[in-house]
Amino acid sequence: MHAFVSPTPDATPVWLVSPDNWEGVKTSIDAAATAFAERCGFKPKAGRIQLLPGEGGTLAGALFGVDGESAPTRDPFAAGKLATSLPEGVYRFANAPHDADLAALGFLLALYRYNRFKSDSAPKPRLVAPDGVDRDRLERIAAAVAFGRDLVNAPANVLGPRALEQEAVKLAEQFDASVSMVRGEELLGANFPLIHAVGRAAGEEPRIVDFSWGREDAPKVALIGKGVTFDTGGLDIKPASGMELMKKDMGGAATALTLARLVMQEGLDLRLRVVIPIVENAISAPAMRPGDVLISRKGLSVEVGNTDAEGRLILADALALADEEAPELMLDFATLTGAARVALGPDLPPFYTDDEALAGSIGAHAARVRDPLWRLPLWRPYEAMIEGTVGDISNSGSGGGMAGSITAALFLRRFVDKAKAWAHFDVYAWNPKPRAHGPAGGEIQAARALFELLTERYPRR
Ligand code: BES
Ligand code: ZN
Ligand code: ZN
């Protein structure tokens, strides 16, 4: 599914047609085909697909409408629509896409389906990799994204804390990383009190997975991901509508693991550390309560204003751990707040950093590979909103939900000290509707952008 086919002489040509080149394309397809397309009402508009009949019931080719040079809404992944619309067969682009890499990647990403419980036997179109693209690299990216989407799509009854740990360990072992984990009561002895407090009410024990990979003296890069396999909200229970999608609350962990896989399979020259705190935020007698005060790994006392703000609690201990070895770069990913999606919608995750150079670089790489990210501020005056009444800080704050994604980021910042640079990504990890580059359901955001950034900074030796 994540692969191109090798060039064959009989691959069906697909012409990418915009208002700018339609007249030119007409001269390269035969007159009968042009007449047929026009009789069918084909217009060179983005997203239109027109099949061209050949002799004896065959398919001579297809026209695919794309935006012209001047269109502000140009979707570089639009070609993904071909993967879900064309009949089974082998296709090639007859003229060069505006961005061949993204068009080809869009096609592979669009073929993805979560098929663990529902087989998708519909025959699929296949694409000959366009000229000039690094075919193997694109296939590796598509496979890594599919791996991450599978994790997000897996329901919480099959991907609980134990299974998510196993997935992380399996990935680490595939690349000969050294991996360790701490579970259940041992979290207290190993000083992860917040991870324990959030996860102790669940049927499967809370845990932390920690793996390291790469040349030991290479620059240190740490990835941290929120691994809440299901978020009921805890005692501050969510309403049904708010709980519906909460199997995706390990989307940050899936993002961190996807990025880790990209880094390892590419062999980038860095010392990678991946820290995944894993819990189910459940309800039973030992559940943490609103008003509880917890002493974190770092020593800060944290007041539980709301048991539904569990992500920042487990991340606090995980960030503190990764921070202890003063990495050059620390990146965390989390489906942390509903407020992020209210501010920017599902497709544009906000990110936070105090490092201006890093912010610029993240923005540039995100734009280049069309994995959009938008910087929001670590707005210091709002620190007042996370002050605790009896503890140092509160996990819910006093803002009444105002600036919720910002106050969550400010909370995390308190646990980062020694890292030379840190950025936090409040991802949604979900497509509410099908996109050109993938179906509705689990999505991996920010990983491709950061893979570009890391590839530029730490190229393989
Ligand atoms: N996992 C949720 C955040 C979330 C909700 C992400 C919906 C994507 C879609 C998180 O644990 C949470 O519940 N956050 C609360 C925090 C609040 C209680 C301070 C929120 O955002 O409402
Ligand atoms: Zn929550
Ligand atoms: Zn959550």
XYZ file of C-alpha atoms and ligand atoms in Angstrom:
485
model
C 0.000 0.000 0.000
C 2.889 2.350 0.711
C 4.719 1.572 -2.479
C 4.932 2.826 -6.023
C 5.025 0.492 -8.986
C 7.905 0.253 -11.393
C 7.519 2.051 -14.693
C 5.724 0.019 -17.357
C 5.067 1.078 -20.947
C 1.338 0.451 -20.594
C 0.769 2.619 -17.492
C -2.322 4.772 -18.021
C -1.425 8.464 -18.424
C -3.011 11.043 -16.107
C -2.895 14.623 -17.345
C -2.841 17.283 -14.657
C -5.002 19.997 -16.112
C -5.364 23.582 -14.943
C -6.902 26.579 -16.712
C -3.295 27.515 -17.588
C -2.442 24.374 -19.547
C -5.776 22.939 -20.706
C -5.372 24.183 -24.267
C -1.898 22.651 -24.405
C -3.078 19.325 -23.023
C -5.852 19.181 -25.626
C -3.230 19.105 -28.339
C -1.495 16.103 -26.772
C -4.594 13.942 -26.357
C -6.495 13.013 -29.481
C -9.387 15.030 -30.802
C -11.975 12.336 -30.095
C -10.876 12.180 -26.441
C -11.079 15.958 -26.125
C -14.536 15.969 -27.637
C -15.637 13.199 -25.265
C -14.322 15.070 -22.201
C -16.049 18.257 -23.257
C -19.298 16.410 -23.964
C -19.085 15.076 -20.381
C -18.821 18.651 -19.170
C -15.200 18.414 -18.048
C -13.703 21.721 -16.931
C -10.110 22.193 -15.769
C -11.165 22.791 -12.152
C -9.349 21.489 -9.099
C -10.468 17.994 -8.120
C -12.339 17.116 -11.347
C -11.578 13.678 -12.752
C -12.424 12.672 -16.310
C -11.774 9.191 -17.659
C -10.910 8.968 -21.361
C -12.159 5.867 -23.182
C -9.824 3.889 -25.423
C -10.545 1.257 -28.015
C -12.590 -1.811 -27.082
C -13.684 -0.642 -23.662
C -10.185 0.191 -22.460
C -9.056 3.234 -20.520
C -6.899 5.529 -22.608
C -6.136 8.001 -19.888
C -7.538 10.372 -17.311
C -7.717 14.109 -16.850
C -7.303 15.510 -13.362
C -8.144 19.116 -12.622
C -5.574 20.976 -10.525
C -5.228 24.578 -9.423
C -3.387 26.930 -11.725
C -0.181 28.747 -10.804
C -2.009 31.662 -9.239
C -4.493 29.754 -7.039
C -4.021 30.705 -3.394
C -5.676 27.503 -2.181
C -3.470 25.113 -4.115
C -3.404 21.794 -2.255
C -0.129 20.043 -3.012
C -1.635 16.744 -1.886
C -4.619 17.080 -4.239
C -3.294 14.153 -6.280
C -4.265 11.992 -3.335
C -7.819 12.180 -4.635
C -6.719 10.096 -7.610
C -5.858 7.234 -5.266
C -9.433 7.093 -4.022
C -11.203 7.830 -7.321
C -9.438 6.095 -10.190
C -10.341 2.535 -11.138
C -7.872 -0.226 -10.393
C -4.856 -0.039 -12.647
C -1.371 1.357 -13.032
C -1.061 5.076 -13.711
C 1.652 7.600 -14.443
C 1.603 11.383 -14.558
C 1.676 12.430 -18.204
C 2.894 15.913 -17.318
C 4.991 16.965 -14.316
C 3.086 17.939 -11.152
C 3.855 21.333 -9.637
C 5.548 19.550 -6.738
C 6.194 15.942 -7.733
C 7.344 14.883 -4.248
C 4.169 16.052 -2.548
C 1.877 14.811 -5.316
C 3.461 11.361 -5.143
C 3.467 11.304 -1.345
C -0.162 12.483 -1.333
C -1.083 9.504 -3.498
C 0.586 7.023 -1.114
C -0.851 8.648 2.018
C -4.336 8.625 0.489
C -4.202 4.848 -0.039
C -4.022 4.293 3.718
C -6.910 2.496 5.454
C -7.229 1.204 9.004
C -8.102 -2.364 8.174
C -7.526 -4.332 11.341
C -11.227 -5.018 11.876
C -12.745 -4.309 8.491
C -10.973 -5.555 5.462
C -10.776 -3.235 2.523
C -10.577 -5.558 -0.452
C -11.473 -2.919 -3.042
C -8.772 -3.005 -5.701
C -6.669 0.136 -5.672
C -5.007 2.189 -8.367
C -1.215 2.244 -8.265
C 1.174 4.961 -9.323
C 4.481 4.902 -11.141
C 6.795 7.177 -9.124
C 7.153 10.439 -11.053
C 10.557 11.348 -12.453
C 12.967 12.967 -10.057
C 11.432 11.859 -6.760
C 13.307 9.772 -4.202
C 10.971 6.816 -4.403
C 12.370 4.873 -1.441
C 12.340 7.909 0.836
C 8.699 8.694 0.057
C 7.739 5.069 0.643
C 9.499 5.109 4.013
C 7.663 8.303 5.000
C 4.292 6.854 3.955
C 4.975 3.660 5.889
C 5.943 5.598 9.029
C 2.806 7.750 8.822
C 0.673 4.620 8.346
C 2.295 3.109 11.443
C 1.384 6.221 13.451
C -2.159 6.379 12.074
C -2.695 2.714 12.953
C -1.756 3.486 16.564
C -4.203 6.390 16.754
C -6.999 4.447 15.064
C -6.625 1.405 17.284
C -9.521 1.371 19.764
C -8.656 1.602 23.446
C -9.725 -1.983 24.108
C -6.964 -3.269 21.833
C -4.420 -0.510 22.465
C -4.347 -0.062 26.215
C -1.239 0.841 28.204
C 0.277 -2.630 27.852
C -0.147 -2.735 24.062
C 1.138 0.798 23.564
C 4.217 -0.072 25.609
C 4.720 -3.134 23.411
C 4.469 -1.048 20.246
C 7.091 1.383 21.525
C 9.394 -1.437 22.607
C 8.961 -3.250 19.291
C 9.927 -0.118 17.388
C 12.954 0.430 19.620
C 14.092 -3.151 19.149
C 13.690 -3.025 15.377
C 16.412 -0.390 15.347
C 18.548 -1.873 18.143
C 17.796 0.982 20.507
C 18.352 0.380 24.212
C 15.026 0.442 25.974
C 13.824 0.444 29.563
C 10.449 0.703 31.194
C 9.005 1.299 34.632
C 5.485 0.137 35.555
C 2.880 0.377 38.287
C 4.054 0.812 41.875
C 7.671 0.954 40.677
C 6.879 4.373 39.237
C 6.856 5.696 42.806
C 10.286 4.297 43.661
C 11.678 5.595 40.366
C 10.189 9.023 41.077
C 7.413 9.363 38.524
C 4.665 10.312 40.969
C 2.436 12.159 38.500
C 2.409 9.343 35.951
C 1.458 6.984 38.763
C -1.272 9.262 40.113
C -2.950 9.679 36.731
C -2.783 6.026 35.748
C -3.301 4.144 38.998
C -7.110 3.886 38.721
C -6.981 1.940 35.443
C -7.143 -1.817 34.904
C -3.739 -1.786 33.188
C -0.805 -0.291 35.036
C 0.587 3.133 34.178
C 4.116 3.045 32.796
C 6.924 4.919 31.112
C 8.959 3.697 28.143
C 12.371 5.243 27.588
C 14.631 4.342 24.673
C 17.886 5.670 23.297
C 19.387 5.204 19.874
C 22.361 6.427 17.854
C 25.992 7.384 18.309
C 26.460 8.135 22.007
C 28.457 11.316 21.533
C 26.171 12.758 18.859
C 23.991 15.787 19.728
C 21.114 14.800 21.997
C 17.547 15.128 20.755
C 14.662 14.062 23.013
C 11.121 13.278 21.856
C 8.311 13.034 24.385
C 4.718 12.008 23.584
C 1.506 11.961 25.597
C 0.364 8.352 25.771
C -3.133 8.452 27.273
C -4.682 5.349 25.718
C -8.138 6.542 26.775
C -9.216 9.744 28.484
C -12.507 9.474 30.377
C -11.661 12.735 32.109
C -11.267 10.913 35.423
C -13.584 11.944 38.261
C -14.188 15.191 36.369
C -15.767 12.901 33.827
C -16.266 14.007 30.258
C -19.739 14.031 28.709
C -20.374 11.412 26.007
C -19.684 13.875 23.202
C -16.331 14.798 24.691
C -15.302 11.187 25.292
C -16.234 9.860 21.880
C -12.816 10.280 20.258
C -10.646 9.849 23.321
C -8.954 6.682 22.033
C -6.843 9.194 20.125
C -5.441 10.708 23.320
C -2.200 8.816 22.691
C -1.804 10.780 19.446
C 1.230 12.588 20.875
C 2.913 9.258 21.605
C 2.057 8.091 18.077
C 3.574 11.301 16.682
C 6.774 10.933 18.707
C 7.090 7.272 17.668
C 6.461 8.128 14.012
C 9.136 10.811 14.098
C 11.498 8.442 15.916
C 10.933 5.825 13.225
C 11.640 8.385 10.480
C 14.859 9.432 12.216
C 16.054 5.878 12.811
C 15.171 4.497 9.400
C 16.982 7.425 7.794
C 19.988 6.921 10.075
C 20.261 10.586 11.058
C 23.380 11.478 13.004
C 21.968 12.316 16.404
C 21.591 10.709 19.803
C 17.868 10.077 20.035
C 15.965 9.674 23.274
C 12.276 8.836 23.247
C 10.233 9.083 26.440
C 6.612 7.949 26.402
C 4.511 8.193 29.580
C 1.571 5.794 29.182
C -1.664 5.725 31.182
C -5.381 5.265 30.880
C -7.216 8.127 32.616
C -9.877 5.976 34.260
C -12.248 6.073 37.207
C -12.125 3.732 40.205
C -11.507 4.028 43.934
C -7.805 4.958 43.698
C -8.464 7.697 41.126
C -6.859 11.050 41.848
C -9.361 13.649 43.026
C -9.896 17.306 42.274
C -8.012 19.200 44.950
C -5.312 16.550 45.415
C -1.794 17.947 45.633
C 0.970 15.892 44.049
C 4.716 16.371 44.350
C 6.194 16.010 40.885
C 9.486 14.403 39.882
C 11.024 17.853 39.697
C 9.843 18.748 43.200
C 7.196 21.271 42.218
C 3.890 20.689 43.977
C 0.972 20.399 41.592
C -2.615 20.959 42.548
C -5.132 18.893 40.623
C -7.684 21.526 39.677
C -9.241 19.175 37.149
C -8.607 15.465 36.685
C -9.274 15.899 32.963
C -6.085 17.949 32.590
C -4.128 14.690 32.943
C -1.871 15.039 29.907
C 0.205 17.852 31.361
C 0.633 15.853 34.581
C 2.203 12.814 32.938
C 4.221 15.032 30.596
C 5.568 17.003 33.565
C 7.409 13.940 34.891
C 8.452 12.779 31.411
C 9.805 16.217 30.459
C 11.645 16.473 33.766
C 13.317 13.113 33.089
C 14.426 14.012 29.554
C 15.543 17.444 30.712
C 17.959 15.958 33.244
C 20.550 15.163 30.575
C 20.350 18.676 29.069
C 19.510 17.709 25.478
C 20.337 20.062 22.639
C 16.740 19.848 21.505
C 13.616 18.611 23.253
C 10.300 18.210 21.421
C 7.025 17.097 22.960
C 3.764 16.155 21.266
C 0.364 15.905 22.899
C -3.363 15.971 22.217
C -3.274 18.333 25.153
C -6.212 20.708 24.938
C -9.579 21.164 23.304
C -8.661 24.850 23.186
C -6.016 24.272 20.490
C -8.650 23.009 18.085
C -11.004 25.859 19.006
C -8.268 28.379 18.211
C -6.876 26.928 14.993
C -9.110 24.047 13.915
C -8.155 20.414 13.439
C -5.608 20.849 10.627
C -3.278 23.494 12.038
C -1.625 22.485 15.307
C -0.164 25.247 17.449
C 3.406 25.010 18.677
C 5.240 26.843 21.426
C 8.878 27.703 21.993
C 10.917 30.544 23.463
C 13.694 29.939 20.950
C 13.242 32.389 18.086
C 15.628 30.609 15.728
C 13.951 27.276 16.374
C 10.508 28.821 15.856
C 11.569 30.210 12.492
C 13.053 26.932 11.431
C 9.977 24.923 12.463
C 7.720 27.311 10.557
C 9.873 27.134 7.430
C 10.106 23.344 7.344
C 6.409 22.958 8.096
C 5.577 25.187 5.141
C 8.030 23.448 2.840
C 6.664 19.942 3.361
C 3.086 21.145 3.818
C 2.741 19.811 7.339
C 1.289 23.041 8.689
C 2.086 24.380 12.161
C 1.366 27.754 13.722
C 3.280 29.383 16.536
C 1.363 30.643 19.563
C 3.032 32.566 22.387
C 4.246 31.376 25.787
C 2.560 34.523 27.063
C 4.134 35.257 30.432
C 1.322 37.391 31.874
C -0.896 34.305 31.802
C 1.407 32.558 34.271
C -0.899 34.032 36.889
C -3.651 31.758 35.584
C -1.791 28.568 36.523
C -0.819 29.584 40.028
C -2.034 27.097 42.648
C -3.935 27.988 45.788
C -2.238 25.438 48.047
C 0.317 24.012 45.594
C 2.990 25.688 43.441
C 0.944 25.317 40.283
C -2.496 24.158 39.229
C -3.095 21.849 36.276
C -6.336 23.583 35.339
C -5.725 27.175 36.219
C -8.020 29.995 37.028
C -8.631 31.281 33.524
C -12.015 29.610 33.230
C -10.778 27.892 30.088
C -9.505 31.064 28.490
C -6.250 30.663 26.529
C -6.354 26.987 27.451
C -3.694 25.833 25.002
C -1.330 28.621 26.120
C -1.748 27.963 29.839
C -1.141 24.240 29.219
C 2.092 25.124 27.408
C 3.137 27.451 30.247
C 2.526 24.591 32.671
C 4.839 22.282 30.704
C 7.514 24.982 30.486
C 7.946 24.839 34.274
C 9.396 21.354 33.900
C 12.009 22.294 31.305
C 15.208 23.811 32.592
C 18.403 22.399 31.211
C 17.396 21.613 27.627
C 19.125 24.035 25.228
C 15.910 24.379 23.233
C 12.401 23.067 23.687
C 9.239 23.122 21.616
C 5.775 21.795 22.450
C 3.168 20.732 19.856
C -0.524 20.643 20.799
C -1.669 18.263 18.050
C -5.186 17.095 17.158
C -4.056 13.799 15.574
C -7.349 13.340 13.741
C -9.033 14.099 10.429
C -12.713 14.785 11.191
C -13.431 14.473 7.440
C -11.518 12.757 4.654
C -8.638 14.809 3.296
C -6.943 14.534 -0.106
C -3.989 12.936 1.702
C -5.897 10.532 3.907
C -9.186 9.209 5.185
C -11.156 10.438 8.183
C -9.630 9.157 11.419
C -6.186 9.083 12.978
C -3.683 11.525 11.504
C -0.034 12.236 12.176
C 0.770 15.942 12.321
C 4.115 17.702 12.789
C 6.284 14.593 12.349
C 7.126 15.213 8.676
C 7.930 18.876 9.362
C 10.294 17.985 12.190
C 11.832 15.140 10.238
C 12.812 17.734 7.595
C 14.257 19.984 10.275
C 16.241 17.148 11.865
C 17.413 15.900 8.459
C 18.832 19.334 7.701
C 20.493 19.698 11.112
C 21.803 16.191 11.588
C 22.240 14.589 8.144
C 23.288 10.944 8.076
C 27.068 10.555 8.038
N -7.309 15.008 25.879
C -7.903 16.224 26.284
C -7.780 17.335 25.259
C -8.518 17.191 23.954
C -9.908 17.240 23.935
C -7.824 17.093 22.780
C -10.559 17.156 22.733
C -8.475 17.012 21.580
C -9.858 17.037 21.565
C -7.272 16.740 27.574
O -6.801 15.768 28.448
C -8.290 17.570 28.291
O -9.313 17.037 28.599
N -8.008 18.864 28.478
C -8.916 19.753 29.091
C -8.143 20.608 30.082
C -9.001 21.419 31.017
C -9.774 20.504 31.941
C -8.125 22.355 31.799
C -9.536 20.629 28.015
O -8.847 20.973 27.038
O -10.712 20.929 28.114
Zn -8.292 15.036 29.774
Zn -6.242 13.948 27.571
